[in-house]
Tab-separated table of C-alpha atoms in Angstrom:
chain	number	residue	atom	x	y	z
A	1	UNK	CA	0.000	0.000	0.000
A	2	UNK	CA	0.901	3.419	-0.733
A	3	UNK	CA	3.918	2.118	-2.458
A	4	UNK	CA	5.544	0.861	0.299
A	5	UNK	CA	7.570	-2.405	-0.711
A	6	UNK	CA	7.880	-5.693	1.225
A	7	UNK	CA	11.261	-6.743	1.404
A	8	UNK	CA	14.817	-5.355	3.080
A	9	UNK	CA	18.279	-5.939	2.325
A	10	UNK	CA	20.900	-6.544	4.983
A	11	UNK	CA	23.543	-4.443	3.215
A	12	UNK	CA	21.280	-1.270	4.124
A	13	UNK	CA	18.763	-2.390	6.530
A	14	UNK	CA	19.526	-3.986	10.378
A	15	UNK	CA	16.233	-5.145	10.971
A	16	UNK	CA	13.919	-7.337	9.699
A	17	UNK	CA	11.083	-4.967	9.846
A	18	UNK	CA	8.262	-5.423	6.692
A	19	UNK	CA	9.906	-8.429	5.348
A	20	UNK	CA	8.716	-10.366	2.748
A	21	UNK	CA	9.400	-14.572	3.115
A	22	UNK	CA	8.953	-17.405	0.407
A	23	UNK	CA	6.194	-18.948	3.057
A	24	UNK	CA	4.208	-15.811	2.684
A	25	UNK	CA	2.912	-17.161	-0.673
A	26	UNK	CA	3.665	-20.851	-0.640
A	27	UNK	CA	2.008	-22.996	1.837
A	28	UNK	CA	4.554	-24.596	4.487
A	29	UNK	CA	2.854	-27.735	5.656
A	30	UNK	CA	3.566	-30.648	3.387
A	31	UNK	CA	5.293	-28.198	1.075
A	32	UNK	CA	7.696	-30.948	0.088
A	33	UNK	CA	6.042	-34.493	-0.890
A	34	UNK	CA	9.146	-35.856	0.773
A	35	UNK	CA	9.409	-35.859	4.340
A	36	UNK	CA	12.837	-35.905	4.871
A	37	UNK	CA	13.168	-32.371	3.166
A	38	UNK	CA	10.137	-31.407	4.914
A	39	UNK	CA	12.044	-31.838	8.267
A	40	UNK	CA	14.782	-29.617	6.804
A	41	UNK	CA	12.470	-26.618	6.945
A	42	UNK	CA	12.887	-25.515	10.727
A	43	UNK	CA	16.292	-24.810	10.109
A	44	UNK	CA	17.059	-23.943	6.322
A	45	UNK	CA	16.289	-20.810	4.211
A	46	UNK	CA	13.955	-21.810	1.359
A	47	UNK	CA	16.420	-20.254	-0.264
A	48	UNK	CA	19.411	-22.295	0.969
A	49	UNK	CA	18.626	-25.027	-0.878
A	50	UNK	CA	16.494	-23.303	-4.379
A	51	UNK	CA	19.132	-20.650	-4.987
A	52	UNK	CA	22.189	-23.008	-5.301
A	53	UNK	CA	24.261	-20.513	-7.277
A	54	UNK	CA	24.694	-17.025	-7.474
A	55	UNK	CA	24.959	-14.672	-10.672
A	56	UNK	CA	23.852	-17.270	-13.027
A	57	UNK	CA	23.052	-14.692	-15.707
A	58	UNK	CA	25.771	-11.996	-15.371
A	59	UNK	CA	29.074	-12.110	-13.401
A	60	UNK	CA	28.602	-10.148	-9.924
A	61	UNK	CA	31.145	-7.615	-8.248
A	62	UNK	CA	32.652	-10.004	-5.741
A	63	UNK	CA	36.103	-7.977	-4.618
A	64	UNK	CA	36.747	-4.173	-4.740
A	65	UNK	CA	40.164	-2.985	-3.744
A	66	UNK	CA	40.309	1.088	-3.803
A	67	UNK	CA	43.888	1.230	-2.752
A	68	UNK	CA	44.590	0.617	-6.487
A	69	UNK	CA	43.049	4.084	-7.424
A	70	UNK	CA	44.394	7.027	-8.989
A	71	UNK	CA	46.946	4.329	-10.876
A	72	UNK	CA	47.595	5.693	-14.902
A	73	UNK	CA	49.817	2.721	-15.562
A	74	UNK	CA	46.869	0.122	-15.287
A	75	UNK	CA	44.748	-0.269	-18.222
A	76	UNK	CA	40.966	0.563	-17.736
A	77	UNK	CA	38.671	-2.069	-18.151
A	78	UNK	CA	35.179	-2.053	-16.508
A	79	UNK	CA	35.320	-5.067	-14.952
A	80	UNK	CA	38.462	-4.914	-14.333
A	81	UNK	CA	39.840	-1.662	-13.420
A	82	UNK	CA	38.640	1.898	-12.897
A	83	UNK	CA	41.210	4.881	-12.356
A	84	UNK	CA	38.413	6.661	-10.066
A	85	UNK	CA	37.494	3.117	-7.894
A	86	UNK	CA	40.088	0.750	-8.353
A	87	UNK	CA	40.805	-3.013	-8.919
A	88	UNK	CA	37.732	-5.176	-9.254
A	89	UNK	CA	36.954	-8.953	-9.254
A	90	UNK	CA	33.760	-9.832	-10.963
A	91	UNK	CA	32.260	-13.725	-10.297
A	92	UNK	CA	29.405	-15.799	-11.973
A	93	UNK	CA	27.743	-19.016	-11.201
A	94	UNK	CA	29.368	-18.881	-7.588
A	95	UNK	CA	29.039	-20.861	-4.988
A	96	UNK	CA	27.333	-19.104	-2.019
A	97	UNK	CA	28.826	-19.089	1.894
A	98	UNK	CA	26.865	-20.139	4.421
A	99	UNK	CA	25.854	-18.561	7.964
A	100	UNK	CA	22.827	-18.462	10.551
A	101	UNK	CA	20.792	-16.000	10.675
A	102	UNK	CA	17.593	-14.951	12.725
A	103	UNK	CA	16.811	-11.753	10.144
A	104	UNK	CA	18.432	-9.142	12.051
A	105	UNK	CA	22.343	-7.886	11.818
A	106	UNK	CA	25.029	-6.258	13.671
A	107	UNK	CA	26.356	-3.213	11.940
A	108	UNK	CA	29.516	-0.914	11.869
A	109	UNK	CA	28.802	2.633	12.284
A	110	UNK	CA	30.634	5.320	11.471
A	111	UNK	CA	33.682	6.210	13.633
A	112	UNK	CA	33.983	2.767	14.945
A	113	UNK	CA	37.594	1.569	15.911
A	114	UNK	CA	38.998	-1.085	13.981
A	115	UNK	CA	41.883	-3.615	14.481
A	116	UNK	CA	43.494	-3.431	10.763
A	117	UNK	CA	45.207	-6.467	10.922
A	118	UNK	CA	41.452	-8.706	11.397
A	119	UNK	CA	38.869	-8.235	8.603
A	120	UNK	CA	35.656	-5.481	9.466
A	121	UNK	CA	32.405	-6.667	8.802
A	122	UNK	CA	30.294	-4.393	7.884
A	123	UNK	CA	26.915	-6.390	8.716
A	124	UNK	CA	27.703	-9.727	10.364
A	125	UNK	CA	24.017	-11.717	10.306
A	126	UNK	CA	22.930	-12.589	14.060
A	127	UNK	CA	21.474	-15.766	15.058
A	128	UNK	CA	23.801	-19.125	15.386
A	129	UNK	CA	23.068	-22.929	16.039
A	130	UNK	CA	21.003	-22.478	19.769
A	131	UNK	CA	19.244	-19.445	18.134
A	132	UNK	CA	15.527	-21.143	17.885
A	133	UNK	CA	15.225	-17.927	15.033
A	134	UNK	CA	17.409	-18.957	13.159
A	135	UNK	CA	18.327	-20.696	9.698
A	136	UNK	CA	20.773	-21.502	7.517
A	137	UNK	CA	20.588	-18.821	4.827
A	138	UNK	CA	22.983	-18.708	1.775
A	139	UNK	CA	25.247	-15.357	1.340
A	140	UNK	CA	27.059	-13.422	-1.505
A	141	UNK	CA	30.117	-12.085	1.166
A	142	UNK	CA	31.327	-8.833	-0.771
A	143	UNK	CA	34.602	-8.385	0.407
A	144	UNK	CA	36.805	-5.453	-0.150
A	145	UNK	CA	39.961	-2.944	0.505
A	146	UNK	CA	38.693	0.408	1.819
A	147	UNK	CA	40.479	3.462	3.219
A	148	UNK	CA	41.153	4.125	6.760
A	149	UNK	CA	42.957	6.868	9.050
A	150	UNK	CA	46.324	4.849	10.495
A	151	UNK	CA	46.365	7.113	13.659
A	152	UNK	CA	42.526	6.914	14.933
A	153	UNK	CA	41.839	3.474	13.457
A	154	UNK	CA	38.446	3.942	11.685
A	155	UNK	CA	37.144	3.962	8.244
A	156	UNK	CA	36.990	7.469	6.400
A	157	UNK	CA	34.669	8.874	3.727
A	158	UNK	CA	36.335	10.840	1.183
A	159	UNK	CA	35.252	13.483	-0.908
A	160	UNK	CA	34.700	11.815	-4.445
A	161	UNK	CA	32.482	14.365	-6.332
A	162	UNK	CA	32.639	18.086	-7.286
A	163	UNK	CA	35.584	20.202	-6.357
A	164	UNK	CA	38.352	18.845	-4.746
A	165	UNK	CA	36.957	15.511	-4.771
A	166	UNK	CA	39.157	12.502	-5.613
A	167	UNK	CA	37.467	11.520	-8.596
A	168	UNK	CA	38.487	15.461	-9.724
A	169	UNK	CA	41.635	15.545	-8.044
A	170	UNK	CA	42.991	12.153	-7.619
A	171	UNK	CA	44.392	13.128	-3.901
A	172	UNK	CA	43.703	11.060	-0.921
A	173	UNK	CA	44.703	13.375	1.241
A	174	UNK	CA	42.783	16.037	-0.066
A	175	UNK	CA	39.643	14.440	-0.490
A	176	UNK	CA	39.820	12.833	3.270
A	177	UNK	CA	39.847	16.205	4.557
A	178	UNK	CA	37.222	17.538	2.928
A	179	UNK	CA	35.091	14.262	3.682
A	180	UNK	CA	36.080	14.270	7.347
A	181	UNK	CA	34.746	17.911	7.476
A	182	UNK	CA	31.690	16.582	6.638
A	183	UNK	CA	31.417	13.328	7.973
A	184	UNK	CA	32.507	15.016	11.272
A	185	UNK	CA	34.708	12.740	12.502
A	186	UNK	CA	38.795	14.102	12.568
A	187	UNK	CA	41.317	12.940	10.111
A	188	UNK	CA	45.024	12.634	11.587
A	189	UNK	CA	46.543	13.312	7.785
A	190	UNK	CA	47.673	9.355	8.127
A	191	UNK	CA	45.312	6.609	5.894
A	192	UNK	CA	45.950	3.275	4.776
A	193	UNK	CA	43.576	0.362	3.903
A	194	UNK	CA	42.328	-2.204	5.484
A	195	UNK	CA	40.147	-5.561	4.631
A	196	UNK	CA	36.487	-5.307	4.659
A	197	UNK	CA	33.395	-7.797	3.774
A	198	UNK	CA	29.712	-7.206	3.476
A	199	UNK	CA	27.040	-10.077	4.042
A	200	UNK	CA	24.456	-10.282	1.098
A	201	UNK	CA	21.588	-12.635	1.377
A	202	UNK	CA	20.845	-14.722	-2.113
A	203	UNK	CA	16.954	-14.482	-2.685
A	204	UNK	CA	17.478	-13.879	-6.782
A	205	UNK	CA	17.237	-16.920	-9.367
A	206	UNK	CA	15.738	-19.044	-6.912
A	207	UNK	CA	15.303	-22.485	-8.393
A	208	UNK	CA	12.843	-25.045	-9.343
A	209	UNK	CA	13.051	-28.524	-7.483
A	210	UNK	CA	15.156	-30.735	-10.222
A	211	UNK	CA	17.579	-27.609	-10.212
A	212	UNK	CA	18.078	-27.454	-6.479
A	213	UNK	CA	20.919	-28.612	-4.161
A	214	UNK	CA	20.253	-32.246	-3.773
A	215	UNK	CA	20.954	-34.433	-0.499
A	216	UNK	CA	25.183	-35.160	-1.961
A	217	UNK	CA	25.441	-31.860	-2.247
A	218	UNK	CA	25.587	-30.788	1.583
A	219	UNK	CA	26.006	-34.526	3.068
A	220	UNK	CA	28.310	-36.066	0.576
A	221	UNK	CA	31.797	-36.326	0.694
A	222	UNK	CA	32.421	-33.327	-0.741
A	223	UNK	CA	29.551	-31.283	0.326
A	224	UNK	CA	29.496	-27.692	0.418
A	225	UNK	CA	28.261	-27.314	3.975
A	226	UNK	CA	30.952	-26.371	6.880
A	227	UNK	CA	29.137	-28.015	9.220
A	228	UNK	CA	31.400	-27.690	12.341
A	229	UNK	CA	32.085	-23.561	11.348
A	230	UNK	CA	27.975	-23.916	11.474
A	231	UNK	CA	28.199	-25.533	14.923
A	232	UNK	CA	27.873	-29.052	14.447
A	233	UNK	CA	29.880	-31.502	15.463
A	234	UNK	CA	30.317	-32.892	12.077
A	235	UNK	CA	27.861	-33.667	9.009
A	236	UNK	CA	24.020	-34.074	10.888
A	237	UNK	CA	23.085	-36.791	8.815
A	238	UNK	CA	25.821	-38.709	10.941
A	239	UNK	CA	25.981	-36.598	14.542
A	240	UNK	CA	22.511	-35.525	14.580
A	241	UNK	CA	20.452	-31.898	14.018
A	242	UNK	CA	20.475	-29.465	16.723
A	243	UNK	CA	19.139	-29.466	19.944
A	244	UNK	CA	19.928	-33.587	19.676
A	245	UNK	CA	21.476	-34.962	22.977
């Protein structure tokens, strides 16, 4: 109503407020005619299983590294390399990470300290194996190289646009005082970059049944589940679902 959309995305949103769910339109009792996938439902995504790969169609931006900006000797290329954002890496047909989550994140704000030597998450999902909320989901994990000050040990936001911006410019320094000035927060005159990552949930090209993950492909040999990194002690089928004794 009124043009308000169901649905949020974790990379902007940290609630689950007006969400929009697969069992919103398809019924959930018997919604498998096999039981054994029926019991799966309590604690996997629909989507964990019908959206087995990600950027089927196109390649997706899966690695941005800005700390290669401002370079003339690297050759432009759009997936590639841009002189104004940097060094890219572009994926298709990827396989997604896995992660529990109850529909609700954690999120770095601006001015937060970091520890540059450990990997910032932007939006780390909440929930994990005694959570009763939550489910194994399936994740695009955008990771990254982004600039921040050295001295204070948080993230800036340069100045990209209009005058003195770095995409004008192509000075770091520059632009990161005229962003701190209007982010507010003070900039020491010292920046490096540090790792970042950013937690996507995978709700696009969802799947029909013969196209989704089967049983092998999470409780094979080979499957693509990290079941103890999940919590388990090892693969279910053999140790048991949570919350056994």
């Amino acid at each position: 109503e009124d043009h308000d959309i169901q649905g949020r995305g974790i990379s902007v949103s940290a609630d689950n407020a007006n969400q929009i769910y697969c069992i919103d339109c398809h019924e959930i009792e018997d919604i498998h005619e096999d039981s054994r996938i029926n019991a799966h439902i309590d604690n996997l995504a629909c989507q964990t299983c019908h959206v087995p790969y990600g950027a089927v169609d196109e390649a997706t931006k899966m690695y941005w590294d800005w700390s290669t900006a401002g370079n003339d000797d690297i050759e432009e290329n759009v997936h590639e390399y841009l002189k104004i954002k940097g060094s890219f890496i572009y994926e298709e047909n990827f396989g997604p990470e896995y992660a529990w989550f109850n529909g609700n994140v954690e999120r770095y704000l601006l001015g937060d300290e970091i520890d540059p030597s450990q990997v910032t998450n932007f939006n780390p999902p909440q929930g994990d194996i005694n959570d009763p909320n939550a489910m194994i989901w399936p994740f695009k994990v955008h990771r990254g190289s982004q600039i921040y000050d050295t001295i204070y040990n948080y993230f800036l936001q340069p100045k990209t646009v209009g005058e003195g911006g770095y995409w004008t410019e192509f000075d770091w320094d520059l632009a990161l005082e005229l962003g701190s000035e209007v982010a507010g927060l003070p900039y020491s005159g010292e920046y490096g970059f540090a790792e970042t990552e950013m937690y996507w949930t995978l709700s696009h090209m969802v799947q029909p049944s013969e196209h989704a993950l089967q049983c092998n492909d999470c409780h094979g040999e080979n499957g693509r589940m990290d079941w103890e990194a999940l919590g388990y002690y090892g693969d279910p089928i053999r140790w048991g679902g949570r919350g056994s004794d």
